[in-house]
C-alpha angles and dihedrals in degrees: 000000000000136000121321121194119195105207143152120244089194106059130186096206137041089228093059091049091049093049093050092048090050091056092047093046090051092051090048092047092050090045092235113157113236143171124221120215111196114214089194091062098046121027092197089066090069091060090045091050094047092049091051092048092045093230120107090203099046114137132203138302100060122159131209136177102210105307093338116103112229099180146250130291094283091055089046091052093049090051090050091051091049092045090239099120095129089057090047093054089042093232126143133204097020124139099237103218092185096066098043112125 
C-alpha cells in the first residue's frame, strides 16, 4: 500500500511546517513512495486520522504504512536520531541513504 502522511498544507506554526517538510524530504531522499492526505483540504480526514491513531486529540503529521501506524513527528525524529528510520517506516530491503557512512 505504501506510506501515507496525514499533514496540513495550511500550518499555524513554522515548526509544524518544518517538521512536515522534514518527513517528506526524508521519504523523497530514501525514494519511498508516499501519499499525502491534506487535513486542510478535507475536514473528514482529521477524524479518519484520529480514529486510525486511536487518539481523539492527535495532530498532524501522522504517518502510516498501509494500515500499520508508524508514528507522529516525535517518533519519526527519535527514529532518525537512532538511525532506525527504515524500521520506523516499516520498510524492508531499502538502501538507507541516510545512514551511509
